[in-house]
Each structure stands twice: as structure tokens, then as C-alpha cells.
CSV table of C-alpha atoms in Angstrom, one decimal:
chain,number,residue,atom,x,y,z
N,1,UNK,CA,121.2,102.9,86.5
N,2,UNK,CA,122.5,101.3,83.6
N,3,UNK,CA,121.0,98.2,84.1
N,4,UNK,CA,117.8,99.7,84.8
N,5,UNK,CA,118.1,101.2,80.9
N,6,UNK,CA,119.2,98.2,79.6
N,7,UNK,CA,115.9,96.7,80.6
N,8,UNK,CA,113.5,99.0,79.4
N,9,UNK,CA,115.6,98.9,76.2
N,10,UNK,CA,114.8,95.3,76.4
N,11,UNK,CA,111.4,95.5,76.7
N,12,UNK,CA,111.2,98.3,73.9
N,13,UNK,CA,113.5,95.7,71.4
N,14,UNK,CA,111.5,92.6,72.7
N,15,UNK,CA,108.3,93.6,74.0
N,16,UNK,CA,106.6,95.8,71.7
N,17,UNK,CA,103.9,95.1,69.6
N,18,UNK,CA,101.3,96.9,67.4
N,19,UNK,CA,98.6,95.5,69.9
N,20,UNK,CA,100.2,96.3,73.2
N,21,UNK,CA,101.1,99.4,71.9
N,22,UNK,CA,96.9,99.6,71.6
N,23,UNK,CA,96.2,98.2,74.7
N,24,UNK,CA,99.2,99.4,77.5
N,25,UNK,CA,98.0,103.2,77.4
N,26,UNK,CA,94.5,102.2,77.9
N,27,UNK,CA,95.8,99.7,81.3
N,28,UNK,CA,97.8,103.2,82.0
N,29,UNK,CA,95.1,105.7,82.2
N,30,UNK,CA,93.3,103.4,85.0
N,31,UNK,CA,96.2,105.0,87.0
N,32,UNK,CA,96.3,108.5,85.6
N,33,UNK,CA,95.7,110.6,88.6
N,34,UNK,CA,94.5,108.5,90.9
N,35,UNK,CA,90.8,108.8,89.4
N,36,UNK,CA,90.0,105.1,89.1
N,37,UNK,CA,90.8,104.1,92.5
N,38,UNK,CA,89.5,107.7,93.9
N,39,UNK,CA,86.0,106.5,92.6
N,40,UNK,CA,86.2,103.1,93.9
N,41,UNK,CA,87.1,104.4,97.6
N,42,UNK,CA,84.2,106.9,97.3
N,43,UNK,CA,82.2,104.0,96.2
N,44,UNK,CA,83.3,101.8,99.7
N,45,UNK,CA,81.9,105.1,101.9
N,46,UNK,CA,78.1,104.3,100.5
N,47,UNK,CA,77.4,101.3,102.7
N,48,UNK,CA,78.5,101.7,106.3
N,49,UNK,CA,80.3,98.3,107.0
N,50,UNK,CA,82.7,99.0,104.3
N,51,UNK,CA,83.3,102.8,105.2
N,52,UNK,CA,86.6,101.8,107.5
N,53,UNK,CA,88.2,100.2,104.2
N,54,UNK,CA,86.8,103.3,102.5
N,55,UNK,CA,89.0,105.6,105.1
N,56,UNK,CA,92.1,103.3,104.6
N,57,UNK,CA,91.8,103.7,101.3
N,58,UNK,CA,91.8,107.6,101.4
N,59,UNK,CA,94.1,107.7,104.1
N,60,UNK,CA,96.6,105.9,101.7
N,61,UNK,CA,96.4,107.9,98.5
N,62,UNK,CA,96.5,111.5,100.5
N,63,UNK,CA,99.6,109.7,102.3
N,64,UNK,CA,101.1,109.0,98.2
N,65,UNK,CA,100.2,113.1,97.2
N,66,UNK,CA,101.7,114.4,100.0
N,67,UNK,CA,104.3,111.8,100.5
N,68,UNK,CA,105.4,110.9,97.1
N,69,UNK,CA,104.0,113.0,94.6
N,70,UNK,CA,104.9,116.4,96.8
N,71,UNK,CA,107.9,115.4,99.0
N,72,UNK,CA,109.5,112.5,97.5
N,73,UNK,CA,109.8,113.3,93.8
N,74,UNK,CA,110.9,117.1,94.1
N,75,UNK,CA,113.2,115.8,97.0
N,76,UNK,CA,115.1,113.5,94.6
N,77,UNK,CA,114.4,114.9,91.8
N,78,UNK,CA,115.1,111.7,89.5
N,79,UNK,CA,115.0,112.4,85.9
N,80,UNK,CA,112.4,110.3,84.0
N,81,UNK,CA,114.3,107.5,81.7
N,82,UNK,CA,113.1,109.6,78.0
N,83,UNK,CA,114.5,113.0,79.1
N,84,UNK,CA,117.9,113.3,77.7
N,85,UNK,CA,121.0,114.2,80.1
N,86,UNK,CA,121.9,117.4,78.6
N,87,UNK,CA,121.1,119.5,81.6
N,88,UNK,CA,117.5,120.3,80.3
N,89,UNK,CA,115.1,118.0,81.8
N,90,UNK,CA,112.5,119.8,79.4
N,91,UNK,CA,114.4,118.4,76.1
N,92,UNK,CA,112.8,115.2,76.3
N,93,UNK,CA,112.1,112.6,73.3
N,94,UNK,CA,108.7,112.4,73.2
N,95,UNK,CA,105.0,112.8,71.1
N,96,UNK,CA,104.1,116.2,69.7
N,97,UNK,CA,101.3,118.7,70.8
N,98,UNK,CA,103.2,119.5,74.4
N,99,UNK,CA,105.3,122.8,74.0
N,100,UNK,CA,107.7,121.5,76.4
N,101,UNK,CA,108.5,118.7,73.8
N,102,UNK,CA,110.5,118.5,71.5
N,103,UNK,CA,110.6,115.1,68.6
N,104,UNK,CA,113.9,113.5,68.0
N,105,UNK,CA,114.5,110.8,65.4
N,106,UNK,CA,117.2,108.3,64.7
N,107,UNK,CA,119.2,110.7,61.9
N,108,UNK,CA,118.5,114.2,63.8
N,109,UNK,CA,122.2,115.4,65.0
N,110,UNK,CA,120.7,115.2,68.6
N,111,UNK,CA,123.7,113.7,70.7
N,112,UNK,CA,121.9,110.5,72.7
N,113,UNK,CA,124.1,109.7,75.3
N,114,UNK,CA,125.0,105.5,75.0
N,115,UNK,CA,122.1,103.0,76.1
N,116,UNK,CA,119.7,105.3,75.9
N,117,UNK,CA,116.9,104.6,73.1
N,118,UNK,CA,115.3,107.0,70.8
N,119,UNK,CA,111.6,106.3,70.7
N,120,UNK,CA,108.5,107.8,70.1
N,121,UNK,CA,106.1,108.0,73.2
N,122,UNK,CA,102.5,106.3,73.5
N,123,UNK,CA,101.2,108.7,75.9
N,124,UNK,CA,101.6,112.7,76.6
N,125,UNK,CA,105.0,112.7,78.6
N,126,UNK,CA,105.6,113.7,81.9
N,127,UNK,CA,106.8,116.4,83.4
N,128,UNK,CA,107.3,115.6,87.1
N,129,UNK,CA,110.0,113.8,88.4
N,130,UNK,CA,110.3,109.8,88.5
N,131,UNK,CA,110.7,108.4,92.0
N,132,UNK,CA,108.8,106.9,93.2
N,133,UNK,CA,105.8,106.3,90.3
N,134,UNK,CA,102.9,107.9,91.2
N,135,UNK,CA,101.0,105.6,89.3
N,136,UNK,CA,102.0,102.1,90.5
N,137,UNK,CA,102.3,104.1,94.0
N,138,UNK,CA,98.5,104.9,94.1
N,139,UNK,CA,97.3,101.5,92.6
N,140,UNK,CA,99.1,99.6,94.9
N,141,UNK,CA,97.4,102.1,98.1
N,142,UNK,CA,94.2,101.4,96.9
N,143,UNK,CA,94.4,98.4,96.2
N,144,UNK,CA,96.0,96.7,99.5
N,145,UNK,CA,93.3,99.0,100.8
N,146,UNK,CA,90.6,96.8,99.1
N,147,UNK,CA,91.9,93.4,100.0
N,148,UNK,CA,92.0,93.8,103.5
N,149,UNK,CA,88.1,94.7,102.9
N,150,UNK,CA,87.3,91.5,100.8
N,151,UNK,CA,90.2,89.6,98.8
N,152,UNK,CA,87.9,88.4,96.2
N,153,UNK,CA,87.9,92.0,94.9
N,154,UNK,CA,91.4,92.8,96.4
N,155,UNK,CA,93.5,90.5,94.2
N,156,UNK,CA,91.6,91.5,90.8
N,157,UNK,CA,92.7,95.1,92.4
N,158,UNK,CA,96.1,93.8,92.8
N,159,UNK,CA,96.2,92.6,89.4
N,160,UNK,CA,95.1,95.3,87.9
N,161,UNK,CA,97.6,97.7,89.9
N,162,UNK,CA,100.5,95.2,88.5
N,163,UNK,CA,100.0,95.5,85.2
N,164,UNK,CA,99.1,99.3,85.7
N,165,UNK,CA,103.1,99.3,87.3
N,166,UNK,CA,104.4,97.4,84.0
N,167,UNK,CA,102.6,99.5,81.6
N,168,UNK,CA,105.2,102.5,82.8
N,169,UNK,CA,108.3,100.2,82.3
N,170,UNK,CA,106.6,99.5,79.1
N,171,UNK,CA,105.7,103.0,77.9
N,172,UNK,CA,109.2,104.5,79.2
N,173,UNK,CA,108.1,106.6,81.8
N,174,UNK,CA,109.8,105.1,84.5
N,175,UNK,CA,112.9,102.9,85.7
N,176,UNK,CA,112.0,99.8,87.6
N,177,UNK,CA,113.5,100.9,90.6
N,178,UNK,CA,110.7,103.7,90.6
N,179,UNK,CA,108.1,100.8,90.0
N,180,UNK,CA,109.4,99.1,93.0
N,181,UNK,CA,109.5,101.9,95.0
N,182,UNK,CA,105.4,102.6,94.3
N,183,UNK,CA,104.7,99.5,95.1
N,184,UNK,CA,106.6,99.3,98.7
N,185,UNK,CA,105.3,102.6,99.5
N,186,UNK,CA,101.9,102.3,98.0
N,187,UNK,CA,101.4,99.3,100.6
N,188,UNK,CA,102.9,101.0,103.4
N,189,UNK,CA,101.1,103.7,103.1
N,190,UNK,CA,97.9,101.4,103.2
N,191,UNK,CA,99.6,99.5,106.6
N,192,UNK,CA,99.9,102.8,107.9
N,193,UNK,CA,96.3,103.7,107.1
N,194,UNK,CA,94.8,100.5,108.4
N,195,UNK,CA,97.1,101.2,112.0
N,196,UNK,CA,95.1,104.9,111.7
N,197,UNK,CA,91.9,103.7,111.2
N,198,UNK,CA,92.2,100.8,113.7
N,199,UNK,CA,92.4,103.4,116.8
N,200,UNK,CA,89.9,105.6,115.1
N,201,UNK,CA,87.3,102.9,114.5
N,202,UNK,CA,87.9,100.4,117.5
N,203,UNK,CA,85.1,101.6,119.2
N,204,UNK,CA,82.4,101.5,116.4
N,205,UNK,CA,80.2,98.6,115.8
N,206,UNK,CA,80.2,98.3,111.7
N,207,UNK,CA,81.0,95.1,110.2
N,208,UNK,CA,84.8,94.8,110.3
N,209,UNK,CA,85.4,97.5,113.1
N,210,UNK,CA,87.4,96.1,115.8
N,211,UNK,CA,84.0,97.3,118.3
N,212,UNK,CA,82.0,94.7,116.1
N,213,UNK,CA,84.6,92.1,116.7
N,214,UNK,CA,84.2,92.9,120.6
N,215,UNK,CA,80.3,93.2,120.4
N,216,UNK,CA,80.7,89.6,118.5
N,217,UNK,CA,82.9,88.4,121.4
N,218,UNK,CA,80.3,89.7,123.9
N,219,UNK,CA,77.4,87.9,122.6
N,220,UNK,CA,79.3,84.7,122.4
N,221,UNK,CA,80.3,84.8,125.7
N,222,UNK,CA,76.5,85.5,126.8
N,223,UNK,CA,75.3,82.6,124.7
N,224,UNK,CA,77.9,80.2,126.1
N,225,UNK,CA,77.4,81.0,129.7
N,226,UNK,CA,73.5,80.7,128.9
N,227,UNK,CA,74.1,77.4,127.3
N,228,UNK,CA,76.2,76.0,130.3
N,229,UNK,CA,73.6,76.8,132.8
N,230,UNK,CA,71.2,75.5,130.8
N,231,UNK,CA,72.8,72.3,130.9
């Protein structure tokens, strides 16, 4: 784990900026909750050849609730990299108007155990546990979801579920080994999904069901066999 501090210090000593400290919270809240990419799978259930992607999609995020937000986190409980290890995972350098926080500075006579960074937080602060990140977790669902759809709108997705992953390292939320962890799980979870969905949607005949693929088969056949005894 010390590694894993020592990077996010370096980010914190090397990274930060006045206007990335304006625009990471912004990239952050696309993740908060799942919301964004909730609305976008809702959005793939309108038209009816995109509803199978729209399933994957849902399949993959309840998979990250139950999974990693419900059995994962509490069953590792991880501490988050800002609370302090005094026993109290609610004494946590943070930003004020939470009641479970509590704002340490640089001269208070707070004992910060070594490597560890006093800083002031971006964003409201946590208080689940760290592993895996929900955030990255979810974006990463979603968004292998949408590029097996289309992966002209799948790899902006992925993009945008990267730097959604690097704004936690950045804000201090999470160690990198959490990040990686949402992001393998997020895209299993969509693997597992698409393996779902294939069996429930192999016989239906939407664009990009596997019975459109054999209805497309079927009439090729037909017009090849037609062709040849035409000839």
C-alpha cells in the first residue's frame, strides 16, 4: 500500500492545478451514482435493435450494485486513502458541511501517520468503503456495454470512463489498485451480461440479435441457391 500512497501523493505534489481542480469534480460527477450511464442505457431501450445492448448494459451495472457496491466493499472493507488510521474510519480529512467530517490542517496536533498527505477535499467525501471504485466500476460496465453496440460511440464511452477512473486517484478518493479493480470488474461484468443476453436474445430477430444473424444466413442461403439454378 505504500506505493499506492506515494502515488497519489505524487499526483497531489505534481498534478494539481487551479484548473483541474475546476474541471476533475465536474469529469467525477458523470460517475456519481451511476446516473449518467443509467440514462444512456434507458436511452438504448427506445429503438428495438439496440434494446439487447440496452439489457447488457443493465445487466452490468445491477451486477456492480450487488456485486461491488453491496458484497465487495463491505466484504473487504478497505479504508478510503483520506481517512486517517486511528481506528475511526469516520475521522477523515476532508471538506466541511458533512457531520461525519472533521477539517485537519498542516499545524493542528492531529497525528498523520508517515506518507500520508493532509489535503483539503474537492468533492463531499465518502463514506463507503474503497474496493473496488464504484465509479470507475460502473463507467467501465456501461461503457464496454456500448461498444459492443457501435464503437464509434463505445470508445468516446471508454474515454470518458478513463478519465472518470483518474479523477478519483486525482481527488483522493481511491488507491489505484481500487481503480484497477473497477475497471476489470466493470468489463467483466459487461462479458458476463453479453453471455446472458446472448441465450436470452438468440432467438429474436432485432438487428444485432444472434436470430437476425441466422435469419441473415437464411436468406443468403435462399438467394444463392436461387442464383445457382438460375445459372
Amino acid at each position: 500500500m505504500d506505493w499506492e500512497f506515494q502515488f497519489l501523493n505524487w499526483i497531489q505534489e505534481n498534478l494539481r492545478s487551479d484548473l483541474l481542480d475546476t474541471i476533475v469534480p465536474i469529469i467525477t460527477k458523470f460517475g456519481d451514482g451511476g446516473v449518467f450511464w443509467i440514462i444512456l442505457s434507458l436511452l438504448l431501450f427506445i429503438p428495438k435493435r439496440t434494446r439487447k445492448y440496452a439489457h447488457i448494459s443493465a445487466f452490468a451495472l445491477i451486477f456492480c450494485v450487488v456485486g461491488g457496491n453491496l458484497i465487495l466493499k463491505n466484504l473487504l472493507a478497505r479504508p478510503r486513502p483520506f481517512w486517517l488510521e486511528n481506528g475511526n474510519p469516520l475521522a477523515m480529512i476532508g471538506i466541511q458541511g458533512n457531520p461525519l467530517e472533521r477539517i485537519y490542517v498542516r499545524n493542528s496536533e492531529i497525528t498523520v501517520p508517515e506518507g500520508r498527505t493532509i489535503l483539503q477535499l474537492l468533492i463531499k467525501a465518502p463514506t463507503d468503503f474503497a474496493f473496488p471504485s464504484g465509479h470507475t466500476q460502473a463507467s467501465f460496465a456501461a461503457a464496454t456495454s456500448i461498444c459492443m453496440w457501435k464503437k464509434k460511440f463505445g470508445i468516446p464511452a471508454l474515454v470518458l470512463a478513463t478519465l472518470i477512473a483518474l479523477s478519483r486517484m486525482y481527488l483522493y478518493v481511491h488507491y489505484p489498485t481500487d481503480i484497477l479493480g473497477g475497471m476489470l470488474f466493470g468489463i467483466g461484468y459487461a462479458l458476463l451480461a453479453l453471455a446472458i443476453c446472448n441465450k436470452l436474445f438468440r432467438k429474436k430477430t432485432w438487428d444485432g440479435c444472434e436470430g437476425a444473424r441466422r435469419l441473415a444466413r437464411k436468406k443468403q442461403k435462399q438467394a444463392e441457391t436461387v442464383a445457382a439454378a438460375a445459372k
